[in-house]
Short mmCIF file of C-alpha atoms in Angstrom, two decimals:
data_model
loop_
_atom_site.label_atom_id
_atom_site.label_comp_id
_atom_site.label_asym_id
_atom_site.label_seq_id
_atom_site.Cartn_x
_atom_site.Cartn_y
_atom_site.Cartn_z
CA UNK A 1 5.39 -2.50 -13.37
CA UNK A 2 5.81 0.35 -15.40
CA UNK A 3 6.82 -2.06 -18.10
CA UNK A 4 4.08 -4.12 -17.51
CA UNK A 5 1.89 -1.03 -18.15
CA UNK A 6 3.96 0.02 -21.47
CA UNK A 7 2.94 -4.01 -22.18
CA UNK A 8 -0.18 -4.30 -21.46
CA UNK A 9 -0.99 -5.24 -25.50
CA UNK A 10 0.63 -7.44 -25.96
CA UNK A 11 0.11 -9.11 -22.32
CA UNK A 12 -4.00 -9.22 -23.54
CA UNK A 13 -3.11 -10.85 -27.16
CA UNK A 14 -1.05 -13.65 -24.98
CA UNK A 15 -3.01 -14.37 -22.45
CA UNK A 16 -6.53 -15.32 -24.23
CA UNK A 17 -8.85 -14.95 -21.51
CA UNK A 18 -8.01 -11.58 -20.81
CA UNK A 19 -8.51 -10.30 -24.35
CA UNK A 20 -11.75 -7.36 -24.18
CA UNK A 21 -11.35 -7.53 -20.45
CA UNK A 22 -8.48 -4.89 -19.03
CA UNK A 23 -10.06 -1.74 -18.64
CA UNK A 24 -7.16 1.03 -18.70
CA UNK A 25 -8.46 3.64 -17.45
CA UNK A 26 -9.11 2.13 -14.54
CA UNK A 27 -5.32 0.87 -13.29
CA UNK A 28 -4.97 1.00 -9.38
CA UNK A 29 -1.38 -0.69 -7.54
CA UNK A 30 -1.37 -2.68 -4.61
CA UNK A 31 1.54 -3.55 -2.69
CA UNK A 32 2.46 -5.33 0.79
CA UNK A 33 5.62 -4.49 3.06
CA UNK A 34 8.12 -3.90 0.91
CA UNK A 35 5.57 -3.79 -2.21
CA UNK A 36 4.41 -1.40 -0.35
CA UNK A 37 7.30 0.72 -0.84
CA UNK A 38 6.96 0.01 -4.76
CA UNK A 39 3.02 1.04 -5.02
CA UNK A 40 4.24 4.56 -3.07
CA UNK A 41 6.46 5.64 -5.87
CA UNK A 42 4.89 4.52 -8.44
CA UNK A 43 2.25 6.88 -6.90
CA UNK A 44 4.04 10.33 -5.96
CA UNK A 45 6.53 9.60 -3.19
CA UNK A 46 10.14 10.26 -4.03
CA UNK A 47 13.27 9.20 -3.33
CA UNK A 48 17.09 10.38 -3.51
CA UNK A 49 19.51 7.94 -6.04
CA UNK A 50 22.39 7.51 -3.16
CA UNK A 51 24.56 6.78 -5.86
CA UNK A 52 24.28 10.24 -7.27
CA UNK A 53 22.14 12.25 -5.57
CA UNK A 54 19.41 12.72 -8.42
CA UNK A 55 15.99 12.46 -7.13
CA UNK A 56 13.60 9.41 -8.39
CA UNK A 57 10.61 10.47 -9.27
CA UNK A 58 8.64 6.75 -10.29
CA UNK A 59 5.30 7.91 -10.26
CA UNK A 60 2.74 7.20 -12.98
CA UNK A 61 -0.60 8.88 -14.92
CA UNK A 62 -2.26 6.17 -15.83
CA UNK A 63 -2.53 4.54 -12.12
CA UNK A 64 -4.99 6.29 -10.31
CA UNK A 65 -5.03 4.72 -7.39
CA UNK A 66 -3.44 2.69 -4.91
CA UNK A 67 -3.14 0.52 -2.02
CA UNK A 68 -0.08 0.37 0.52
CA UNK A 69 -0.59 -3.02 2.70
CA UNK A 70 2.34 -2.10 5.88
CA UNK A 71 4.27 -0.65 4.07
CA UNK A 72 7.18 1.01 4.36
CA UNK A 73 7.58 4.38 6.45
CA UNK A 74 9.51 8.00 6.31
CA UNK A 75 13.75 7.76 6.28
CA UNK A 76 16.26 10.23 8.25
CA UNK A 77 16.28 9.21 11.78
CA UNK A 78 13.05 6.44 11.90
CA UNK A 79 15.29 4.34 10.56
CA UNK A 80 17.46 1.64 12.40
CA UNK A 81 21.56 2.19 11.89
CA UNK A 82 21.25 -0.96 9.48
CA UNK A 83 18.96 -0.47 7.40
CA UNK A 84 20.42 3.01 7.12
CA UNK A 85 23.44 1.89 5.98
CA UNK A 86 22.38 -1.39 3.93
CA UNK A 87 19.67 -0.25 2.46
CA UNK A 88 20.19 4.32 1.56
CA UNK A 89 17.44 4.15 -0.81
CA UNK A 90 15.17 4.08 2.43
CA UNK A 91 16.69 6.97 4.29
CA UNK A 92 15.12 9.60 1.68
CA UNK A 93 11.67 8.91 0.91
CA UNK A 94 9.46 11.51 0.76
CA UNK A 95 5.68 11.41 0.38
CA UNK A 96 4.90 15.30 -0.06
CA UNK A 97 4.56 14.70 -3.88
CA UNK A 98 2.63 11.09 -3.37
CA UNK A 99 -0.65 12.64 -4.78
CA UNK A 100 -2.60 9.93 -5.83
CA UNK A 101 -5.50 8.34 -4.31
CA UNK A 102 -4.61 5.96 -1.36
CA UNK A 103 -5.51 3.45 1.37
CA UNK A 104 -2.82 3.50 3.14
CA UNK A 105 -3.77 0.16 5.94
CA UNK A 106 -1.73 -0.57 9.11
CA UNK A 107 -1.60 -2.36 12.23
CA UNK A 108 -2.14 -1.69 15.28
CA UNK A 109 1.18 -3.89 16.64
CA UNK A 110 3.17 -3.56 13.42
CA UNK A 111 6.22 -1.92 15.05
CA UNK A 112 8.70 -3.47 13.26
CA UNK A 113 12.21 -3.02 15.04
CA UNK A 114 14.72 -4.35 12.98
CA UNK A 115 13.70 -1.47 10.13
CA UNK A 116 12.18 1.73 12.10
CA UNK A 117 12.93 3.00 15.92
CA UNK A 118 9.01 4.83 15.55
CA UNK A 119 7.40 1.39 16.49
CA UNK A 120 4.00 0.75 14.57
CA UNK A 121 3.16 4.54 13.75
CA UNK A 122 6.05 4.47 11.17
CA UNK A 123 3.58 2.30 8.85
CA UNK A 124 0.98 4.93 8.50
CA UNK A 125 3.95 8.51 7.20
CA UNK A 126 2.17 7.30 3.77
CA UNK A 127 -0.84 8.38 4.81
CA UNK A 128 -0.17 11.68 7.42
CA UNK A 129 3.30 12.28 5.17
CA UNK A 130 1.49 12.53 1.56
CA UNK A 131 -1.15 15.49 0.94
CA UNK A 132 -5.33 13.95 0.08
CA UNK A 133 -6.71 12.04 -1.01
CA UNK A 134 -6.38 9.46 1.96
CA UNK A 135 -7.35 7.13 3.67
CA UNK A 136 -5.73 5.08 6.52
CA UNK A 137 -6.82 1.92 7.86
CA UNK A 138 -5.66 1.03 11.43
CA UNK A 139 -6.03 -3.08 12.30
CA UNK A 140 -6.63 -3.67 15.75
CA UNK A 141 -3.92 -6.12 17.44
CA UNK A 142 -2.90 -6.33 13.38
CA UNK A 143 1.00 -7.06 13.11
CA UNK A 144 3.13 -6.69 9.75
CA UNK A 145 1.57 -9.84 8.29
CA UNK A 146 -2.04 -7.93 9.21
CA UNK A 147 -3.48 -11.52 10.23
CA UNK A 148 -1.55 -13.60 7.13
CA UNK A 149 -2.22 -12.12 3.96
CA UNK A 150 1.39 -12.87 2.30
CA UNK A 151 -0.31 -15.76 -0.21
CA UNK A 152 -2.68 -17.87 -0.95
CA UNK A 153 -2.46 -20.62 1.90
CA UNK A 154 1.13 -19.01 3.50
CA UNK A 155 0.77 -19.16 6.89
CA UNK A 156 3.92 -16.73 7.57
CA UNK A 157 2.35 -14.88 9.91
CA UNK A 158 3.01 -13.75 13.50
CA UNK A 159 -0.68 -12.68 13.80
CA UNK A 160 -2.70 -15.23 12.03
CA UNK A 161 -6.31 -14.22 12.27
CA UNK A 162 -8.69 -15.22 8.88
CA UNK A 163 -11.21 -13.51 9.46
CA UNK A 164 -9.15 -9.85 9.49
CA UNK A 165 -7.36 -11.20 6.59
CA UNK A 166 -11.64 -11.38 4.85
CA UNK A 167 -11.86 -7.38 6.62
CA UNK A 168 -8.59 -6.53 4.57
CA UNK A 169 -9.84 -7.91 1.43
CA UNK A 170 -13.42 -6.55 2.18
CA UNK A 171 -12.16 -2.60 2.84
CA UNK A 172 -9.30 -2.89 0.17
CA UNK A 173 -11.69 -3.69 -2.91
CA UNK A 174 -14.46 -1.22 -1.75
CA UNK A 175 -11.88 1.05 -1.72
CA UNK A 176 -10.36 0.46 -4.86
CA UNK A 177 -13.66 0.43 -6.07
CA UNK A 178 -14.80 3.41 -5.46
CA UNK A 179 -11.63 4.92 -6.10
CA UNK A 180 -12.18 3.75 -9.50
CA UNK A 181 -14.95 4.98 -9.89
CA UNK A 182 -16.27 7.40 -7.67
CA UNK A 183 -19.96 6.46 -8.50
CA UNK A 184 -19.78 4.17 -6.37
CA UNK A 185 -21.11 3.80 -3.43
CA UNK A 186 -18.77 0.62 -2.18
CA UNK A 187 -16.12 2.08 0.45
CA UNK A 188 -18.65 4.24 1.79
CA UNK A 189 -20.94 1.57 3.00
CA UNK A 190 -17.45 -0.81 4.00
CA UNK A 191 -16.63 2.07 6.39
CA UNK A 192 -20.41 2.29 8.02
CA UNK A 193 -20.05 -1.17 8.42
CA UNK A 194 -17.18 -1.25 10.20
CA UNK A 195 -18.34 1.56 12.09
CA UNK A 196 -21.25 -0.39 13.30
CA UNK A 197 -19.57 -3.83 14.20
CA UNK A 198 -19.74 -3.87 18.18
CA UNK A 199 -16.49 -5.49 17.74
CA UNK A 200 -14.14 -3.54 14.57
CA UNK A 201 -11.48 -5.27 13.68
CA UNK A 202 -10.43 -1.65 12.31
CA UNK A 203 -10.95 1.95 11.98
CA UNK A 204 -10.10 4.15 9.08
CA UNK A 205 -9.73 7.94 9.06
CA UNK A 206 -9.81 10.17 5.60
CA UNK A 207 -8.34 13.75 4.13
#
């Protein structure tokens, strides 16, 4: 991911449709599941290299904000034994230095029992254990696919819900518009609309 940012000039030159359209001052990162783990590291989360014990710091200051969709939470005793044994890099995840603005999106029923002993609340760790500014969007009744966000025209989800997928799109894009342009009212408007819905798909908290 960092290499892509290093080579934006080459990418822009190679794709004519991108020419003069990349704003290097407004870069965001977003990822789902393990992609969310990658995004958290780029936003400032740390871990310890299981091979040499060195602290791994992959934070990239060129990234102004991020969205973590159903991302992994903390390590330690929150992990099931098989994960701690086979993916030891997850065992030391530390969000205390993840200072960049981020929206954490978590499914209310995303228990992820194959990964964690803590149930759905584990996916909210990047919000609770990191410093602000952060927002947490909790999606009611959502599982790990958050309604089916894994890809265009993909049906690989246990909780298919096109309305929820549309809501994730609206809310995450609104968040990023405001995070990258603080004068833009999109995020507050999206939050107000969600709160005013008589049958809301989720709730938002911020710090």
